[in-house]
mmCIF file of C-alpha atoms in Angstrom:
data_model
loop_
_atom_site.group_PDB
_atom_site.id
_atom_site.type_symbol
_atom_site.label_atom_id
_atom_site.label_comp_id
_atom_site.label_asym_id
_atom_site.label_seq_id
_atom_site.Cartn_x
_atom_site.Cartn_y
_atom_site.Cartn_z
ATOM 1 C CA UNK D 2 126.201 23.457 72.779
ATOM 2 C CA UNK D 3 123.006 22.280 73.918
ATOM 3 C CA UNK D 4 122.594 23.291 77.502
ATOM 4 C CA UNK D 5 119.837 23.915 80.108
ATOM 5 C CA UNK D 6 120.470 25.974 83.080
ATOM 6 C CA UNK D 7 118.236 26.141 86.173
ATOM 7 C CA UNK D 8 118.132 29.168 88.641
ATOM 8 C CA UNK D 9 115.798 30.144 91.637
ATOM 9 C CA UNK D 10 116.445 27.777 94.349
ATOM 10 C CA UNK D 11 116.982 28.788 97.700
ATOM 11 C CA UNK D 12 115.584 28.072 101.304
ATOM 12 C CA UNK D 13 112.026 28.995 101.936
ATOM 13 C CA UNK D 14 109.555 28.355 105.048
ATOM 14 C CA UNK D 15 106.650 25.925 104.779
ATOM 15 C CA UNK D 16 103.869 27.363 102.876
ATOM 16 C CA UNK D 17 105.649 29.919 100.998
ATOM 17 C CA UNK D 18 106.190 30.164 97.158
ATOM 18 C CA UNK D 19 109.311 29.833 95.084
ATOM 19 C CA UNK D 20 109.649 30.299 91.029
ATOM 20 C CA UNK D 21 112.385 28.227 89.340
ATOM 21 C CA UNK D 22 113.394 29.170 85.695
ATOM 22 C CA UNK D 23 115.533 26.772 83.348
ATOM 23 C CA UNK D 24 117.482 28.717 80.236
ATOM 24 C CA UNK D 25 117.537 26.774 77.247
ATOM 25 C CA UNK D 26 120.211 27.106 74.757
ATOM 26 C CA UNK D 27 121.826 25.542 71.686
ATOM 27 C CA UNK D 28 118.590 23.849 70.164
ATOM 28 C CA UNK D 29 114.961 25.197 69.397
ATOM 29 C CA UNK D 30 113.466 25.237 72.262
ATOM 30 C CA UNK D 31 109.881 25.695 71.132
ATOM 31 C CA UNK D 32 110.085 22.358 69.490
ATOM 32 C CA UNK D 33 110.506 20.094 72.509
ATOM 33 C CA UNK D 34 108.566 19.143 75.565
ATOM 34 C CA UNK D 35 110.388 20.018 78.861
ATOM 35 C CA UNK D 36 110.250 18.546 82.143
ATOM 36 C CA UNK D 37 110.777 19.110 85.526
ATOM 37 C CA UNK D 38 112.313 16.010 88.118
ATOM 38 C CA UNK D 39 113.490 16.501 91.559
ATOM 39 C CA UNK D 40 115.679 14.669 93.897
ATOM 40 C CA UNK D 41 115.406 14.560 97.379
ATOM 41 C CA UNK D 42 118.603 14.277 99.337
ATOM 42 C CA UNK D 43 120.049 10.779 99.070
ATOM 43 C CA UNK D 44 116.767 9.417 97.333
ATOM 44 C CA UNK D 45 115.920 8.502 93.684
ATOM 45 C CA UNK D 46 114.686 10.448 90.977
ATOM 46 C CA UNK D 47 111.012 11.791 91.150
ATOM 47 C CA UNK D 48 108.986 13.178 87.929
ATOM 48 C CA UNK D 49 107.088 16.296 88.769
ATOM 49 C CA UNK D 50 105.763 17.779 85.629
ATOM 50 C CA UNK D 51 105.906 18.266 81.917
ATOM 51 C CA UNK D 52 104.796 20.986 79.250
ATOM 52 C CA UNK D 53 104.402 20.310 75.544
ATOM 53 C CA UNK D 54 106.481 22.029 73.081
ATOM 54 C CA UNK D 55 103.751 24.793 72.572
ATOM 55 C CA UNK D 56 102.567 24.889 76.034
ATOM 56 C CA UNK D 57 98.997 23.541 75.337
ATOM 57 C CA UNK D 58 99.312 20.454 77.434
ATOM 58 C CA UNK D 59 100.673 20.199 80.945
ATOM 59 C CA UNK D 60 100.536 17.014 83.407
ATOM 60 C CA UNK D 61 101.531 17.011 86.965
ATOM 61 C CA UNK D 62 102.705 14.012 89.776
ATOM 62 C CA UNK D 63 99.942 13.856 92.209
ATOM 63 C CA UNK D 64 102.031 15.121 94.966
ATOM 64 C CA UNK D 65 102.359 18.415 93.433
ATOM 65 C CA UNK D 66 98.845 18.641 91.339
ATOM 66 C CA UNK D 67 97.283 21.968 92.519
ATOM 67 C CA UNK D 68 100.412 23.480 94.130
ATOM 68 C CA UNK D 69 102.901 23.615 91.329
ATOM 69 C CA UNK D 70 102.468 25.097 87.918
ATOM 70 C CA UNK D 71 104.700 24.482 84.998
ATOM 71 C CA UNK D 72 104.791 27.326 81.890
ATOM 72 C CA UNK D 73 107.058 28.121 79.324
ATOM 73 C CA UNK D 74 108.021 31.128 77.401
ATOM 74 C CA UNK D 75 109.194 29.915 73.922
ATOM 75 C CA UNK D 76 110.167 33.452 72.826
ATOM 76 C CA UNK D 77 113.009 33.716 75.700
ATOM 77 C CA UNK D 78 113.847 29.983 75.572
ATOM 78 C CA UNK D 79 112.699 29.702 79.531
ATOM 79 C CA UNK D 80 110.966 26.835 81.354
ATOM 80 C CA UNK D 81 109.392 27.824 84.498
ATOM 81 C CA UNK D 82 108.342 26.109 87.550
ATOM 82 C CA UNK D 83 105.822 28.006 89.832
ATOM 83 C CA UNK D 84 105.627 26.445 93.491
ATOM 84 C CA UNK D 85 103.282 27.372 96.138
ATOM 85 C CA UNK D 86 102.292 26.094 99.454
ATOM 86 C CA UNK D 87 105.716 24.702 99.776
ATOM 87 C CA UNK D 88 106.144 21.619 102.004
ATOM 88 C CA UNK D 89 108.930 20.193 103.877
ATOM 89 C CA UNK D 90 108.611 17.084 101.811
ATOM 90 C CA UNK D 91 109.205 19.228 98.467
ATOM 91 C CA UNK D 92 113.119 19.794 99.494
ATOM 92 C CA UNK D 93 115.138 18.472 96.650
ATOM 93 C CA UNK D 94 117.352 19.119 93.814
ATOM 94 C CA UNK D 95 114.987 20.406 91.101
ATOM 95 C CA UNK D 96 116.220 19.386 87.194
ATOM 96 C CA UNK D 97 114.949 20.412 84.181
ATOM 97 C CA UNK D 98 115.015 18.086 81.095
ATOM 98 C CA UNK D 99 114.140 18.023 77.465
ATOM 99 C CA UNK D 100 112.212 15.193 75.988
ATOM 100 C CA UNK D 101 114.350 13.444 73.126
ATOM 101 C CA UNK D 102 111.743 13.810 70.371
ATOM 102 C CA UNK D 103 110.300 16.811 68.953
ATOM 103 C CA UNK D 104 106.501 17.586 69.407
ATOM 104 C CA UNK D 105 105.708 14.689 71.828
ATOM 105 C CA UNK D 106 105.625 14.281 75.309
ATOM 106 C CA UNK D 107 106.142 10.694 75.354
ATOM 107 C CA UNK D 108 109.971 10.679 74.936
ATOM 108 C CA UNK D 109 112.972 9.930 76.916
ATOM 109 C CA UNK D 110 114.622 12.916 78.590
ATOM 110 C CA UNK D 111 117.995 13.394 76.451
ATOM 111 C CA UNK D 112 119.252 16.929 78.153
ATOM 112 C CA UNK D 113 119.441 17.634 81.756
ATOM 113 C CA UNK D 114 120.597 20.920 83.771
ATOM 114 C CA UNK D 115 122.598 20.831 86.531
ATOM 115 C CA UNK D 116 119.903 21.286 88.931
ATOM 116 C CA UNK D 117 118.949 24.032 91.514
ATOM 117 C CA UNK D 118 118.524 23.136 95.473
ATOM 118 C CA UNK D 119 115.405 24.078 97.221
ATOM 119 C CA UNK D 120 115.200 23.460 100.840
ATOM 120 C CA UNK D 121 111.911 24.086 102.569
ATOM 121 C CA UNK D 122 112.463 24.600 106.301
ATOM 122 C CA UNK D 123 111.279 26.534 109.289
ATOM 123 C CA UNK T 15 99.088 3.822 90.189
ATOM 124 C CA UNK T 16 101.698 2.507 87.864
ATOM 125 C CA UNK T 17 104.886 0.966 89.704
ATOM 126 C CA UNK T 18 108.307 0.756 88.372
ATOM 127 C CA UNK T 19 110.377 -1.700 90.452
ATOM 128 C CA UNK T 20 114.385 -2.504 89.877
ATOM 129 C CA UNK T 21 116.451 -5.531 91.152
ATOM 130 C CA UNK T 22 118.862 -5.627 92.830
ATOM 131 C CA UNK T 23 118.689 -2.717 94.903
ATOM 132 C CA UNK T 24 122.555 -2.719 94.665
ATOM 133 C CA UNK T 25 125.265 -4.999 93.148
ATOM 134 C CA UNK T 26 129.199 -5.108 93.402
ATOM 135 C CA UNK T 27 130.654 -6.560 90.218
ATOM 136 C CA UNK T 28 134.399 -7.158 89.544
ATOM 137 C CA UNK T 29 136.293 -5.115 86.957
ATOM 138 C CA UNK T 30 135.796 -6.508 83.435
ATOM 139 C CA UNK T 31 132.805 -8.737 84.615
ATOM 140 C CA UNK T 32 129.129 -8.491 83.868
ATOM 141 C CA UNK T 33 126.605 -6.225 85.350
ATOM 142 C CA UNK T 34 122.768 -7.087 85.056
ATOM 143 C CA UNK T 35 119.868 -4.834 86.290
ATOM 144 C CA UNK T 36 116.430 -5.696 85.866
ATOM 145 C CA UNK T 37 113.390 -3.658 85.660
ATOM 146 C CA UNK T 38 109.800 -4.499 85.909
ATOM 147 C CA UNK T 39 106.619 -2.185 85.147
ATOM 148 C CA UNK T 40 103.217 -2.760 86.545
ATOM 149 C CA UNK T 41 101.736 -2.345 83.222
ATOM 150 C CA UNK T 42 102.991 -2.766 79.919
ATOM 151 C CA UNK T 43 104.968 0.084 78.299
ATOM 152 C CA UNK T 44 104.522 -1.548 74.886
ATOM 153 C CA UNK T 45 102.695 0.612 72.454
ATOM 154 C CA UNK T 46 100.871 -1.901 69.957
ATOM 155 C CA UNK T 47 100.454 0.692 67.324
ATOM 156 C CA UNK T 48 104.464 1.074 66.656
ATOM 157 C CA UNK T 49 105.654 -1.884 68.322
ATOM 158 C CA UNK T 50 107.765 0.396 70.774
ATOM 159 C CA UNK T 51 108.560 -0.069 74.431
ATOM 160 C CA UNK T 52 108.508 3.353 75.975
ATOM 161 C CA UNK T 53 111.352 2.422 78.583
ATOM 162 C CA UNK T 54 114.720 4.398 79.074
ATOM 163 C CA UNK T 55 117.760 4.002 81.191
ATOM 164 C CA UNK T 56 119.670 6.432 82.863
ATOM 165 C CA UNK T 57 123.143 6.784 84.695
ATOM 166 C CA UNK T 58 123.780 9.016 87.668
ATOM 167 C CA UNK T 59 127.116 9.429 89.339
ATOM 168 C CA UNK T 60 127.438 11.548 92.453
ATOM 169 C CA UNK T 61 126.768 14.922 92.104
ATOM 170 C CA UNK T 62 125.874 14.713 88.656
ATOM 171 C CA UNK T 63 122.381 15.104 86.795
ATOM 172 C CA UNK T 64 121.076 11.887 85.145
ATOM 173 C CA UNK T 65 122.569 11.098 81.783
ATOM 174 C CA UNK T 66 120.384 8.921 79.379
ATOM 175 C CA UNK T 67 121.871 5.524 78.312
ATOM 176 C CA UNK T 68 118.971 3.495 76.467
ATOM 177 C CA UNK T 69 115.661 4.667 75.008
ATOM 178 C CA UNK T 70 113.210 2.643 73.431
ATOM 179 C CA UNK T 71 114.220 -0.152 75.612
ATOM 180 C CA UNK T 72 117.173 -0.988 73.618
ATOM 181 C CA UNK T 73 118.509 1.854 71.493
ATOM 182 C CA UNK T 74 121.872 3.099 72.790
ATOM 183 C CA UNK T 75 122.239 6.953 73.003
ATOM 184 C CA UNK T 76 124.756 8.577 70.998
ATOM 185 C CA UNK T 77 128.114 8.533 72.380
ATOM 186 C CA UNK T 78 127.041 5.891 74.861
ATOM 187 C CA UNK T 79 129.701 2.902 75.018
ATOM 188 C CA UNK T 80 128.723 -0.138 73.370
ATOM 189 C CA UNK T 81 129.167 -2.198 76.668
ATOM 190 C CA UNK T 82 125.787 -1.023 77.884
ATOM 191 C CA UNK T 83 123.021 -2.547 76.193
ATOM 192 C CA UNK T 84 119.288 -3.085 77.013
ATOM 193 C CA UNK T 85 116.599 -5.576 76.169
ATOM 194 C CA UNK T 86 112.996 -6.881 77.157
ATOM 195 C CA UNK T 87 109.506 -6.088 76.187
ATOM 196 C CA UNK T 88 106.130 -5.321 77.659
ATOM 197 C CA UNK T 89 106.777 -5.117 81.535
ATOM 198 C CA UNK T 90 110.269 -6.955 82.094
ATOM 199 C CA UNK T 91 113.535 -5.019 81.186
ATOM 200 C CA UNK T 92 117.278 -5.566 81.550
ATOM 201 C CA UNK T 93 120.069 -3.471 81.452
ATOM 202 C CA UNK T 94 123.451 -5.149 80.660
ATOM 203 C CA UNK T 95 127.022 -3.774 81.178
ATOM 204 C CA UNK T 96 128.941 -6.495 79.546
ATOM 205 C CA UNK T 97 132.485 -5.567 81.041
ATOM 206 C CA UNK T 98 132.233 -3.275 84.055
ATOM 207 C CA UNK T 99 134.633 -0.466 84.062
ATOM 208 C CA UNK T 100 135.421 1.789 87.011
ATOM 209 C CA UNK T 101 134.089 4.632 85.541
ATOM 210 C CA UNK T 102 130.709 2.665 85.623
ATOM 211 C CA UNK T 103 130.212 3.103 89.376
ATOM 212 C CA UNK T 104 126.705 4.604 89.569
ATOM 213 C CA UNK T 105 123.198 4.633 90.135
ATOM 214 C CA UNK T 106 121.043 3.458 87.431
ATOM 215 C CA UNK T 107 117.496 4.152 86.810
ATOM 216 C CA UNK T 108 114.744 2.621 84.428
ATOM 217 C CA UNK T 109 111.692 5.046 83.609
ATOM 218 C CA UNK T 110 108.608 4.606 81.712
ATOM 219 C CA UNK T 111 107.603 7.194 79.466
ATOM 220 C CA UNK T 112 104.399 5.599 77.918
ATOM 221 C CA UNK T 113 101.303 7.222 77.025
ATOM 222 C CA UNK T 114 100.356 9.903 79.576
ATOM 223 C CA UNK T 115 102.096 10.798 82.609
ATOM 224 C CA UNK T 116 103.252 10.154 85.146
ATOM 225 C CA UNK T 117 106.471 9.345 83.782
ATOM 226 C CA UNK T 118 107.807 6.945 86.461
ATOM 227 C CA UNK T 119 111.164 6.317 87.338
ATOM 228 C CA UNK T 120 112.292 3.104 89.235
ATOM 229 C CA UNK T 121 113.877 3.374 92.698
ATOM 230 C CA UNK T 122 117.409 2.701 91.451
ATOM 231 C CA UNK T 123 120.108 0.182 91.466
ATOM 232 C CA UNK T 124 123.692 1.167 92.708
ATOM 233 C CA UNK T 125 126.423 -0.655 91.094
ATOM 234 C CA UNK T 126 129.829 -0.866 92.820
ATOM 235 C CA UNK T 127 133.401 -2.417 92.118
ATOM 236 C CA UNK T 128 133.672 -5.760 93.987
#
């Protein structure tokens, strides 16, 4: 079945780094753009980053630009989010999500993982 | 920056009654070349990831009950639940996915039973 499973979350001190992973299964991963979306405790959804199906295009929210890097390994059906210089305000559940239509970034998100919690605290 | 707003922030509706949620984008999400509105609606229940309900402003995702419908064009959109069921208690978000990112979400509308 179509599935996304995030991993790599945890508790980290401000200024440190963390790498999240999202393992995809049940669909042709290399055909779809992929996104990271976060949700701070008790707050709304906050789009973080997107990568095109082939990794050639990447876009970031202003709040993470220069600190976070999205990447993918289509041979391993895995999406990544490298988070550097973490801040307290980056504390959130991080979801990976799939774009609904193949080969475009401009699509709604039809498949979501269960999320992984990142806590930035001293 | 493009801003998405939703109204109301929350609403309580009796079982079987209609619930209406509004979403407004500070810029149009209508793409003139294909006449499509790049606007989606999601439902999120506590402890769960969001679930796609509606895309292209009015296209229901597979498996979504037909009591959910979306309408609107350009900058103003509406999600309607025609007959509220207990399982519809959730927070509802609109999202623009038009052109280049950011793919901004609205702040959410919480729906409860009256």
